[in-house]
Amino acid sequence: MPFARPWLAWTMALILLGVACAIILPRINAYFVYVADLALIRAIAAIGLVVLSGVAGQLSLCTAALLAVGAYSTGMLMTHLSVGFLPAAICGALVTCVIGTALAAPALRLTGLHLPIVTLAFGVIAVQLIGKGGKLTGGMGGLFLPPATILGWPLDTDLRRFIVIIGPFLLATAASVNFLRLKPGRALFALRDREVIAQALGVNTGGYKILAFAYSAFLAGLAGALYAAFKGYVSVDDFTLWDSIYFFVMIAIGGMTSVAGAIIGAVFVTAVPELLSGLAEASQLIFGALLLLIVAFLPGGLASIWRSWLRPRRAPPALDAVAPE
Amino acid sequence: MIAYLLTGLSYGSLYALLGLGLVLTFRSTNVLNFSQGGMSMLMAFIAFEFATQAGLPILVAIAASLVVAGVLGGAVYNILIYPLRNRDQDTLAFVALSLELSIIGLAALIWGAESRVFPRLFATDRIEIADLIISTPHFWTIVCGVVSVCVIATLMRWTDLGLAMRVAAENPEVAQLLGVNLRVVGTTAWMAAACLGTLTGVLLASTGFLQPYMMGLVVLKGFAALVVGGMHSVMGVIAGGLLLGILESFAAYELNPLVQDSVGLALIILVLLIRPQGLIGGGGGWRG
Amino acid sequence: MGRDPGRSRWFVSIIASSAVALVGLLIGASGAQAQAQPGVTDNEILLGGVYALSGPVRFITEPYEQGMRTVVDEVNAKGGIHGRKLKWILEDDAYQPARTLAGAKKLVERDQVFAIFGQLGTPTTLAIVPYVEQAKVPLFSANLPVDPAPKYAFGLQANYSDLIYPLTQFVIKTMPSKKIAYFYQNDDVGETGRIGLARALKESGRSLVADVGYERGTNEFETSVLKLRDAGADVVIAMGTAPSIATAMRQASALGFHPIWGTYAIGASGIMKKLLGPDIDGLIFASEEESQYSDSPGMREANELIAKHFPGASNDWVSMIGYGEGKILVHALEASGRDLTRDKLVASLNAMSDFDAGVLPVSFSPTKHVGAKSVKIFRWQGGKPEPQTDWIPIGGEQK
């Protein structure tokens, strides 16, 4: 974890957030809050992807499909079994976690580019299956959810939804930052570039891979569950292959191993198309050009801007720190 | 059954052609060129413009766009890739991906999203050999695939440039010590890839219609072919592409066309699990 | 290696600062926004549209927009409605339901439009229906696949099942010995079409010889076409986009396979004609609009006006839909009078029980919010679609 005193940085950031909200919110409208919600939800999944693909080097191109699993599980529980939002969301995240863990199985055997191809195939197949679900999943027409409530408090304004989303978002951020500072997280760094050496030192690389998949799938599922409840409607058109690629784009421009980068990347990928939407056809071209500029001129991603305000980056931890005692 | 096998061969040749472009750029410059799809589509549009606006006969138009392709391919390498050559593989792949988005965006901006009829390349609609019917564009896709493979494979194996490419990919430092100019090798590879892309785009536009999003999943299938083939092998990517095409057609016909994409990919996964080093060995993925 | 001593400080500071953030949020949120009658000023009515302005679906939304824009510009040229000109702003959703909702909120909350006028696509429309109902904003979309009818959302196009049902009946009646196959795009278009198809088949005791789908966005139809051919299909009922169906038709004829192709209103699409050329002859389709080649005064006017405002535009069935939407909205706005409110607009729309929107007949009521009321079957002959039947009321039996 690059920051010398991360808790201080995060604390200051959050206080700033609170003050900013108090000042800005009365002046903005539901549209802004909606986009912010979308960005935060995606950030949760992007943080998971940073852990899996950035830090642990297990490239996954099925993030959007995992979100779909979380979204549809939650949706189906709420719609068909009248489960409340909170339990449904937790179940959705857990179901996704289980499925994501199953993806770890091929990861144990495959090296290099083979793994992304497998995750790609899984993503395509999973979303297709959801689309064939008929009445259960709403098929290709999508599924409407009953209004979400938490212990009777209805989430019917964008502001309430924002409050509900920000909780898991902060938790996911804090948990991931913490996780990467502790021993299991530091072990994941080794998986990316020095797997063979780590194995030679007796590190249980297989176990850590499974952990990385489980952790990131849980976050993706949680993001999906929040997404479903907050929109009130899910359809497979929100979880295409391109959406998975865009999650990858989020962490790539953010700075592959940085949690802050994931958040910045998610905000970027959500907000910029909205800002460019007035330009219609030119928007994709401009977006692509922006990405090129960022990757060409900011080797550390957008997070490097953030980081340069704080202490310089430490090298990944020494390997003997992760070997079993 | 023969009918859909032929179809599979044809689509497989398309993937193989795309994969050939990918293997060239990967072997020489270590870049996963996600922009190969966009480039192919762009070149098809340029050929279209040469044929319709400039009124050139279609084959001349294609020749002209091959020239443009060479120039563009070389330009992309020298402007975007070469300056960033010391960054890691992920970064370069991401550059290619951003380029792909930009190219598609550019094409949509210039030409709009409507489909256009690509000028007829062939006199006949279909070719009938004995009992077999195959549509002419599909037939020529197979022919182009075969011819391109032979040409590229020969060049790679028997010419100095081909040798230089192979060394440059495996060990750039040694290559430079041996007097190989990495920049020349890279430029040549990217120019060749762009030309192969022209063929790919034109053939795909001939089987259907021309529009900016027509490449769609084909790039990814080209990548699947590359991976299955073993990342570095020309013959491997061809074999991989053909295999994917045939498996897809088999799945589509015997099972359901809807599962075409996913079953094709799933079967590729099976191959990878059984034989992780790919069909024709050599290199398991990013930098071994 | 012991526990990190900073960890407890971590958690405490996280919780404390989260509390501060939440309090700030709640303070900020307590300032409410006052809303006047949105979108209506003394001389202007502000309307907002949200649909694909970019992306692969743009080739459908562009003619749609041209149809609507023609009506808007014409009305403004004649002085507007009760002294107010129409101002029509647009947001892009790139056919992503998440962005449709964002765009709708932007239009309603930030831009304060009077009504949402212009949306195309099933999942995209569905994504914003709950929102417009809750915000009580009238929505006029090209299609409205919602049952029962919501209060504020309106649509124009017939549901695909309501088009394929009479089409299939027509095929069964006029070509009783021919074998029927279904070729469909694997999304809501294909799914909804199947409902009408299945109903007609069941009623006559017939079944399909082949049921072949394809993924939206794919270019590879050859194996699907092979399956249709090998099943011996004489008639193929196809649901999908115009380029996809045209490609399949082309690939089929390249293989020497010439069934009778039948489809929904896209059969009238200028795109089909452009892509297939003379090979379009023989294609049959079911449409809720008149053919753009028909000589009715309403259609002639529509063709003239669209050509006037968008010279060179291909007169497409989607532009007819947009044009029809425009005419309906203008009529409803006029009927609502100078003292314009959202509820009055809804009431005026609900009262249009029998209206000629120039290019198609429509009817609305409090329980019927999908305008299309009848269907005609056409066949392309000699480069023009010729009607094969009279108007068939939607849901009714074919005479």
Tab-separated table of C-alpha atoms in Angstrom, chain C:
chain	number	residue	atom	x	y	z
C	1	MET	CA	4.890	-10.630	12.765
C	2	GLY	CA	2.430	-8.885	15.027
C	3	ARG	CA	-0.787	-7.030	14.221
C	4	ASP	CA	-0.439	-3.681	12.606
C	5	PRO	CA	-0.832	-1.080	15.383
C	6	GLY	CA	-2.377	1.399	12.988
C	7	ARG	CA	-5.302	-0.834	12.275
C	8	SER	CA	-7.517	0.210	15.100
C	9	ARG	CA	-6.838	3.832	14.329
C	10	TRP	CA	-7.871	2.988	10.805
C	11	PHE	CA	-11.262	1.714	11.707
C	12	VAL	CA	-12.011	4.431	14.180
C	13	SER	CA	-11.138	7.138	11.729
C	14	ILE	CA	-13.109	5.480	8.970
C	15	ILE	CA	-16.197	5.277	11.104
C	16	ALA	CA	-15.812	8.785	12.442
C	17	SER	CA	-15.281	10.363	9.086
C	18	SER	CA	-18.098	8.350	7.529
C	19	ALA	CA	-20.342	9.786	10.186
C	20	VAL	CA	-19.183	13.273	9.326
C	21	ALA	CA	-19.777	12.598	5.641
C	22	LEU	CA	-23.261	11.296	6.306
C	23	VAL	CA	-24.182	14.255	8.424
C	24	GLY	CA	-22.942	16.569	5.743
C	25	LEU	CA	-25.023	14.686	3.223
C	26	LEU	CA	-28.161	14.946	5.278
C	27	ILE	CA	-27.643	18.632	5.894
C	28	GLY	CA	-27.097	19.200	2.247
C	29	ALA	CA	-30.046	17.089	1.289
C	30	SER	CA	-32.463	19.014	3.420
C	31	GLY	CA	-32.487	21.912	0.978
C	32	ALA	CA	-35.364	21.086	-1.359
C	33	GLN	CA	-35.812	22.400	-4.867
C	34	ALA	CA	-38.940	24.347	-5.676
C	35	GLN	CA	-40.621	23.433	-8.954
C	36	ALA	CA	-42.895	25.616	-10.992
C	37	GLN	CA	-44.835	24.293	-13.992
C	38	PRO	CA	-41.800	22.886	-15.705
C	39	GLY	CA	-41.056	23.308	-19.361
C	40	VAL	CA	-43.779	25.814	-20.183
C	41	THR	CA	-43.097	29.500	-20.574
C	42	ASP	CA	-45.064	32.216	-22.246
C	43	ASN	CA	-43.665	31.491	-25.651
C	44	GLU	CA	-42.020	28.091	-25.434
C	45	ILE	CA	-42.695	24.467	-24.631
C	46	LEU	CA	-39.547	22.542	-23.754
C	47	LEU	CA	-39.499	18.896	-24.807
C	48	GLY	CA	-36.705	16.405	-24.309
C	49	GLY	CA	-35.819	13.218	-26.161
C	50	VAL	CA	-33.439	10.512	-24.969
C	51	TYR	CA	-32.376	7.761	-27.339
C	52	ALA	CA	-29.360	6.538	-29.247
C	53	LEU	CA	-27.544	9.465	-30.793
C	54	SER	CA	-24.446	7.333	-31.287
C	55	GLY	CA	-23.581	3.694	-31.600
C	56	PRO	CA	-24.741	0.857	-33.837
C	57	VAL	CA	-28.445	1.617	-33.420
C	58	ARG	CA	-28.055	5.135	-34.751
C	59	PHE	CA	-29.064	4.019	-38.218
C	60	ILE	CA	-32.553	3.381	-36.807
C	61	THR	CA	-32.833	6.449	-34.595
C	62	GLU	CA	-31.666	8.891	-37.206
C	63	PRO	CA	-34.722	8.525	-39.483
C	64	TYR	CA	-36.870	8.400	-36.354
C	65	GLU	CA	-35.469	11.750	-35.348
C	66	GLN	CA	-35.953	13.164	-38.826
C	67	GLY	CA	-39.641	12.296	-38.723
C	68	MET	CA	-40.156	14.012	-35.387
C	69	ARG	CA	-37.962	16.963	-36.222
C	70	THR	CA	-39.975	17.545	-39.431
C	71	VAL	CA	-43.205	17.909	-37.476
C	72	VAL	CA	-41.591	20.131	-34.854
C	73	ASP	CA	-40.051	22.440	-37.430
C	74	GLU	CA	-43.269	22.644	-39.411
C	75	VAL	CA	-45.304	23.540	-36.360
C	76	ASN	CA	-42.799	26.188	-35.332
C	77	ALA	CA	-42.779	27.634	-38.834
C	78	LYS	CA	-46.541	28.083	-38.549
C	79	GLY	CA	-46.234	29.947	-35.264
C	80	GLY	CA	-46.211	27.131	-32.743
C	81	ILE	CA	-49.058	25.888	-30.555
C	82	HIS	CA	-51.249	28.498	-28.895
C	83	GLY	CA	-48.451	30.981	-29.371
C	84	ARG	CA	-45.723	28.752	-27.979
C	85	LYS	CA	-42.904	27.356	-30.059
C	86	LEU	CA	-41.616	23.853	-29.439
C	87	LYS	CA	-38.029	23.525	-28.291
C	88	TRP	CA	-36.753	19.974	-28.541
C	89	ILE	CA	-33.478	18.988	-26.844
C	90	LEU	CA	-31.858	15.579	-27.023
C	91	GLU	CA	-29.766	13.309	-24.813
C	92	ASP	CA	-27.765	10.297	-25.920
C	93	ASP	CA	-28.300	6.907	-24.322
C	94	ALA	CA	-26.219	4.861	-26.782
C	95	TYR	CA	-28.888	2.166	-26.349
C	96	GLN	CA	-27.792	1.482	-22.778
C	97	PRO	CA	-30.699	1.388	-20.318
C	98	ALA	CA	-28.529	2.821	-17.543
C	99	ARG	CA	-27.849	5.857	-19.666
C	100	THR	CA	-31.469	6.173	-20.765
C	101	LEU	CA	-32.383	6.621	-17.135
C	102	ALA	CA	-29.556	9.107	-16.667
C	103	GLY	CA	-30.707	11.068	-19.696
C	104	ALA	CA	-34.318	11.048	-18.568
C	105	LYS	CA	-33.333	12.372	-15.155
C	106	LYS	CA	-31.146	14.986	-16.747
C	107	LEU	CA	-34.006	16.185	-18.925
C	108	VAL	CA	-36.573	16.213	-16.156
C	109	GLU	CA	-34.567	17.353	-13.170
C	110	ARG	CA	-31.890	19.524	-14.648
C	111	ASP	CA	-33.412	20.835	-17.846
C	112	GLN	CA	-36.986	20.844	-16.517
C	113	VAL	CA	-38.616	19.615	-19.702
C	114	PHE	CA	-42.369	19.536	-19.951
C	115	ALA	CA	-42.466	16.032	-21.383
C	116	ILE	CA	-40.157	13.379	-22.736
C	117	PHE	CA	-40.763	13.101	-26.440
C	118	GLY	CA	-38.662	10.565	-28.261
C	119	GLN	CA	-37.323	7.204	-27.114
C	120	LEU	CA	-36.784	4.014	-29.033
C	121	GLY	CA	-35.956	0.554	-27.798
C	122	THR	CA	-37.549	-1.954	-25.467
C	123	PRO	CA	-35.118	-2.263	-22.542
C	124	THR	CA	-34.354	1.413	-22.796
C	125	THR	CA	-37.990	2.473	-22.591
C	126	LEU	CA	-38.702	-0.007	-19.815
C	127	ALA	CA	-35.806	1.413	-17.853
C	128	ILE	CA	-37.469	4.804	-17.591
C	129	VAL	CA	-41.146	3.900	-17.310
C	130	PRO	CA	-41.036	3.509	-13.503
C	131	TYR	CA	-39.235	6.829	-13.292
C	132	VAL	CA	-41.674	8.841	-15.415
C	133	GLU	CA	-44.589	7.329	-13.566
C	134	GLN	CA	-43.093	8.329	-10.265
C	135	ALA	CA	-42.086	11.789	-11.465
C	136	LYS	CA	-45.447	12.192	-13.250
C	137	VAL	CA	-43.859	13.272	-16.496
C	138	PRO	CA	-45.516	12.351	-19.800
C	139	LEU	CA	-43.377	10.084	-21.929
C	140	PHE	CA	-43.890	9.445	-25.605
C	141	SER	CA	-41.820	6.558	-26.841
C	142	ALA	CA	-41.853	4.776	-30.177
C	143	ASN	CA	-42.791	1.556	-28.431
C	144	LEU	CA	-44.333	0.711	-25.083
C	145	PRO	CA	-44.258	-2.977	-24.237
C	146	VAL	CA	-45.912	-2.526	-20.837
C	147	ASP	CA	-49.084	-4.198	-19.716
C	148	PRO	CA	-51.328	-2.894	-18.172
C	149	ALA	CA	-51.056	0.621	-19.513
C	150	PRO	CA	-49.193	3.001	-17.208
C	151	LYS	CA	-50.521	6.466	-16.532
C	152	TYR	CA	-47.936	8.753	-18.045
C	153	ALA	CA	-46.137	6.655	-20.617
C	154	PHE	CA	-47.395	6.356	-24.192
C	155	GLY	CA	-46.162	4.489	-27.201
C	156	LEU	CA	-46.995	4.244	-30.856
C	157	GLN	CA	-45.729	1.116	-32.531
C	158	ALA	CA	-47.747	-2.041	-32.307
C	159	ASN	CA	-46.202	-4.698	-30.152
C	160	TYR	CA	-44.312	-7.092	-32.344
C	161	SER	CA	-46.588	-9.939	-31.383
C	162	ASP	CA	-49.540	-7.939	-32.689
C	163	LEU	CA	-47.814	-7.690	-36.041
C	164	ILE	CA	-46.581	-11.240	-36.377
C	165	TYR	CA	-49.922	-12.749	-35.394
C	166	PRO	CA	-51.822	-11.444	-38.434
C	167	LEU	CA	-48.774	-12.047	-40.613
C	168	THR	CA	-48.639	-15.688	-39.639
C	169	GLN	CA	-52.388	-15.985	-40.090
C	170	PHE	CA	-52.015	-14.512	-43.564
C	171	VAL	CA	-49.307	-16.996	-44.443
C	172	ILE	CA	-51.320	-19.926	-43.147
C	173	LYS	CA	-54.420	-18.801	-44.985
C	174	THR	CA	-52.895	-17.909	-48.352
C	175	MET	CA	-50.139	-20.520	-48.459
C	176	PRO	CA	-51.616	-23.466	-46.585
C	177	SER	CA	-49.254	-26.067	-47.944
C	178	LYS	CA	-46.055	-24.208	-47.298
C	179	LYS	CA	-43.770	-25.078	-44.423
C	180	ILE	CA	-43.072	-22.273	-42.010
C	181	ALA	CA	-39.858	-21.505	-40.166
C	182	TYR	CA	-38.956	-18.791	-37.670
C	183	PHE	CA	-35.707	-16.846	-37.884
C	184	TYR	CA	-35.189	-14.472	-35.025
C	185	GLN	CA	-32.805	-12.091	-33.327
C	186	ASN	CA	-32.116	-13.264	-29.832
C	187	ASP	CA	-33.527	-10.335	-27.910
C	188	ASP	CA	-36.874	-8.789	-27.082
C	189	VAL	CA	-37.639	-8.382	-30.785
C	190	GLY	CA	-37.416	-12.088	-31.426
C	191	GLU	CA	-39.024	-13.021	-28.157
C	192	THR	CA	-42.058	-10.802	-28.619
C	193	GLY	CA	-42.549	-11.780	-32.244
C	194	ARG	CA	-42.657	-15.392	-31.188
C	195	ILE	CA	-45.690	-14.759	-29.011
C	196	GLY	CA	-47.776	-13.711	-31.999
C	197	LEU	CA	-46.367	-16.496	-34.121
C	198	ALA	CA	-47.073	-19.155	-31.537
C	199	ARG	CA	-50.627	-17.966	-31.067
C	200	ALA	CA	-51.424	-18.117	-34.772
C	201	LEU	CA	-49.789	-21.509	-35.147
C	202	LYS	CA	-51.648	-22.936	-32.218
C	203	GLU	CA	-54.977	-21.703	-33.465
C	204	SER	CA	-54.538	-23.459	-36.768
C	205	GLY	CA	-52.821	-26.539	-35.439
C	206	ARG	CA	-49.650	-25.878	-37.364
C	207	SER	CA	-46.059	-26.058	-36.217
C	208	LEU	CA	-42.674	-24.792	-37.330
C	209	VAL	CA	-40.233	-26.847	-39.338
C	210	ALA	CA	-37.313	-24.816	-38.017
C	211	ASP	CA	-36.763	-22.331	-35.219
C	212	VAL	CA	-33.418	-20.659	-35.718
C	213	GLY	CA	-32.016	-17.706	-33.841
C	214	TYR	CA	-28.983	-15.468	-34.116
C	215	GLU	CA	-27.202	-13.173	-31.706
C	216	ARG	CA	-27.803	-9.484	-32.135
C	217	GLY	CA	-24.768	-7.881	-33.710
C	218	THR	CA	-23.437	-10.987	-35.357
C	219	ASN	CA	-22.536	-11.075	-39.019
C	220	GLU	CA	-22.541	-14.829	-39.314
C	221	PHE	CA	-25.856	-16.078	-40.611
C	222	GLU	CA	-24.695	-18.750	-42.931
C	223	THR	CA	-25.227	-21.711	-40.649
C	224	SER	CA	-28.626	-20.373	-39.629
C	225	VAL	CA	-29.541	-20.107	-43.282
C	226	LEU	CA	-28.277	-23.629	-43.875
C	227	LYS	CA	-30.469	-24.921	-41.086
C	228	LEU	CA	-33.490	-23.192	-42.548
C	229	ARG	CA	-32.745	-24.603	-45.957
C	230	ASP	CA	-32.110	-28.113	-44.757
C	231	ALA	CA	-35.349	-28.093	-42.808
C	232	GLY	CA	-37.161	-27.485	-46.052
C	233	ALA	CA	-38.670	-24.175	-45.096
C	234	ASP	CA	-40.840	-22.554	-47.766
C	235	VAL	CA	-41.702	-19.498	-45.736
C	236	VAL	CA	-39.357	-17.874	-43.236
C	237	ILE	CA	-40.802	-15.414	-40.779
C	238	ALA	CA	-37.917	-13.222	-39.685
C	239	MET	CA	-37.601	-10.894	-36.716
C	240	GLY	CA	-34.534	-8.718	-36.345
C	241	THR	CA	-32.935	-5.579	-37.658
C	242	ALA	CA	-33.145	-4.658	-41.328
C	243	PRO	CA	-29.441	-5.230	-42.094
C	244	SER	CA	-29.448	-8.591	-40.344
C	245	ILE	CA	-32.482	-9.866	-42.195
C	246	ALA	CA	-31.181	-8.439	-45.465
C	247	THR	CA	-27.844	-10.177	-44.917
C	248	ALA	CA	-29.562	-13.459	-44.195
C	249	MET	CA	-31.714	-13.079	-47.280
C	250	ARG	CA	-28.683	-12.316	-49.370
C	251	GLN	CA	-26.688	-15.215	-48.011
C	252	ALA	CA	-29.653	-17.488	-48.591
C	253	SER	CA	-30.011	-16.532	-52.209
C	254	ALA	CA	-26.257	-16.896	-52.683
C	255	LEU	CA	-26.749	-20.501	-51.655
C	256	GLY	CA	-29.646	-20.875	-54.032
C	257	PHE	CA	-32.232	-20.929	-51.247
C	258	HIS	CA	-35.242	-18.749	-52.050
C	259	PRO	CA	-38.008	-19.069	-49.474
C	260	ILE	CA	-40.694	-16.484	-49.050
C	261	TRP	CA	-39.481	-14.093	-46.384
C	262	GLY	CA	-41.948	-12.418	-44.066
C	263	THR	CA	-41.249	-9.861	-41.396
C	264	TYR	CA	-42.692	-6.971	-39.409
C	265	ALA	CA	-42.812	-3.310	-40.308
C	266	ILE	CA	-39.114	-3.071	-41.087
C	267	GLY	CA	-40.022	-4.694	-44.365
C	268	ALA	CA	-41.038	-1.210	-45.430
C	269	SER	CA	-37.654	0.131	-44.499
C	270	GLY	CA	-35.763	2.058	-47.118
C	271	ILE	CA	-32.687	0.328	-45.772
C	272	MET	CA	-34.062	-3.026	-46.890
C	273	LYS	CA	-34.637	-1.641	-50.353
C	274	LYS	CA	-31.181	-0.128	-50.498
C	275	LEU	CA	-29.473	-3.289	-49.336
C	276	LEU	CA	-31.435	-5.784	-51.399
C	277	GLY	CA	-32.220	-3.822	-54.522
C	278	PRO	CA	-34.499	-5.760	-56.855
C	279	ASP	CA	-34.118	-8.870	-54.693
C	280	ILE	CA	-36.572	-7.354	-52.287
C	281	ASP	CA	-39.480	-8.431	-54.466
C	282	GLY	CA	-41.524	-11.129	-52.826
C	283	LEU	CA	-40.862	-9.977	-49.280
C	284	ILE	CA	-44.065	-9.759	-47.255
C	285	PHE	CA	-44.475	-7.770	-44.071
C	286	ALA	CA	-47.021	-6.585	-41.567
C	287	SER	CA	-47.090	-2.925	-40.677
C	288	GLU	CA	-49.167	-0.617	-38.564
C	289	GLU	CA	-48.449	2.227	-40.961
C	290	GLU	CA	-49.435	2.880	-44.511
C	291	SER	CA	-46.736	2.181	-47.035
C	292	GLN	CA	-44.639	5.233	-47.759
C	293	TYR	CA	-45.448	4.699	-51.435
C	294	SER	CA	-49.173	4.916	-50.897
C	295	ASP	CA	-51.090	7.761	-52.418
C	296	SER	CA	-53.126	8.799	-49.418
C	297	PRO	CA	-53.097	12.556	-48.732
C	298	GLY	CA	-51.572	12.021	-45.307
C	299	MET	CA	-48.663	10.013	-46.682
C	300	ARG	CA	-48.097	12.407	-49.552
C	301	GLU	CA	-47.845	15.273	-47.114
C	302	ALA	CA	-45.486	13.310	-44.903
C	303	ASN	CA	-43.213	12.453	-47.819
C	304	GLU	CA	-43.176	16.055	-49.014
C	305	LEU	CA	-42.447	17.522	-45.622
C	306	ILE	CA	-39.697	15.074	-44.760
C	307	ALA	CA	-38.097	15.619	-48.145
C	308	LYS	CA	-38.355	19.351	-47.605
C	309	HIS	CA	-36.646	19.333	-44.220
C	310	PHE	CA	-34.202	16.506	-44.891
C	311	PRO	CA	-33.437	16.355	-48.575
C	312	GLY	CA	-31.985	13.042	-49.555
C	313	ALA	CA	-33.140	11.266	-46.417
C	314	SER	CA	-34.370	7.784	-47.071
C	315	ASN	CA	-38.053	7.680	-46.304
C	316	ASP	CA	-38.061	4.883	-43.818
C	317	TRP	CA	-40.738	3.266	-41.751
C	318	VAL	CA	-39.020	4.607	-38.640
C	319	SER	CA	-39.302	8.133	-39.936
C	320	MET	CA	-43.002	7.415	-40.347
C	321	ILE	CA	-43.141	6.430	-36.692
C	322	GLY	CA	-41.376	9.614	-35.673
C	323	TYR	CA	-43.628	11.669	-37.906
C	324	GLY	CA	-46.725	9.996	-36.528
C	325	GLU	CA	-45.538	10.601	-32.966
C	326	GLY	CA	-45.030	14.221	-33.808
C	327	LYS	CA	-48.500	14.625	-35.265
C	328	ILE	CA	-50.074	12.952	-32.242
C	329	LEU	CA	-48.200	15.094	-29.765
C	330	VAL	CA	-49.001	18.298	-31.630
C	331	HIS	CA	-52.667	17.405	-31.749
C	332	ALA	CA	-52.731	16.592	-28.040
C	333	LEU	CA	-50.882	19.791	-27.147
C	334	GLU	CA	-53.339	21.792	-29.179
C	335	ALA	CA	-56.302	20.087	-27.567
C	336	SER	CA	-54.907	20.929	-24.121
C	337	GLY	CA	-55.313	24.604	-24.739
C	338	ARG	CA	-53.241	27.591	-23.723
C	339	ASP	CA	-53.412	26.701	-20.060
C	340	LEU	CA	-51.085	23.788	-20.447
C	341	THR	CA	-50.258	21.254	-17.728
C	342	ARG	CA	-48.840	17.750	-17.804
C	343	ASP	CA	-52.069	16.191	-16.612
C	344	LYS	CA	-54.007	18.006	-19.299
C	345	LEU	CA	-51.683	16.617	-21.933
C	346	VAL	CA	-52.235	13.107	-20.615
C	347	ALA	CA	-55.983	13.651	-20.640
C	348	SER	CA	-55.889	14.933	-24.221
C	349	LEU	CA	-53.887	11.907	-25.303
C	350	ASN	CA	-56.289	9.553	-23.577
C	351	ALA	CA	-59.159	11.213	-25.402
C	352	MET	CA	-57.798	10.513	-28.876
C	353	SER	CA	-59.940	7.503	-29.556
C	354	ASP	CA	-59.777	7.732	-33.312
C	355	PHE	CA	-57.096	9.889	-34.865
C	356	ASP	CA	-55.472	9.962	-38.267
C	357	ALA	CA	-51.811	10.700	-37.698
C	358	GLY	CA	-51.260	11.150	-41.419
C	359	VAL	CA	-49.247	7.989	-41.847
C	360	LEU	CA	-51.255	5.641	-39.712
C	361	PRO	CA	-54.544	5.457	-37.827
C	362	VAL	CA	-54.195	5.488	-34.050
C	363	SER	CA	-56.373	5.261	-31.002
C	364	PHE	CA	-55.687	5.946	-27.334
C	365	SER	CA	-57.687	5.580	-24.159
C	366	PRO	CA	-56.948	5.518	-20.434
C	367	THR	CA	-56.373	1.773	-20.736
C	368	LYS	CA	-54.778	1.767	-24.166
C	369	HIS	CA	-51.535	3.681	-24.378
C	370	VAL	CA	-50.162	2.056	-27.503
C	371	GLY	CA	-51.411	4.087	-30.429
C	372	ALA	CA	-51.328	1.601	-33.289
C	373	LYS	CA	-54.760	0.180	-33.910
C	374	SER	CA	-54.595	-1.880	-37.048
C	375	VAL	CA	-52.245	-3.827	-39.254
C	376	LYS	CA	-51.913	-4.263	-42.997
C	377	ILE	CA	-50.033	-6.967	-44.830
C	378	PHE	CA	-47.898	-5.865	-47.764
C	379	ARG	CA	-45.877	-7.614	-50.436
C	380	TRP	CA	-43.042	-6.042	-52.396
C	381	GLN	CA	-43.801	-6.214	-56.074
C	382	GLY	CA	-42.020	-4.328	-58.793
C	383	GLY	CA	-40.067	-2.289	-56.308
C	384	LYS	CA	-43.075	-1.136	-54.266
C	385	PRO	CA	-44.952	-2.638	-51.333
C	386	GLU	CA	-48.470	-3.565	-52.442
C	387	PRO	CA	-51.186	-4.062	-49.822
C	388	GLN	CA	-52.440	-7.630	-49.639
C	389	THR	CA	-55.151	-7.051	-47.103
C	390	ASP	CA	-57.266	-4.298	-45.725
C	391	TRP	CA	-56.681	-2.856	-42.259
C	392	ILE	CA	-56.872	-5.662	-39.711
C	393	PRO	CA	-57.758	-4.426	-36.240
C	394	ILE	CA	-55.151	-5.353	-33.694
C	395	GLY	CA	-56.222	-8.301	-31.643
C	396	GLY	CA	-59.085	-9.067	-33.988
C	397	GLU	CA	-59.532	-11.864	-36.494
C	398	GLN	CA	-58.511	-11.462	-40.102
C	399	LYS	CA	-61.392	-11.262	-42.509
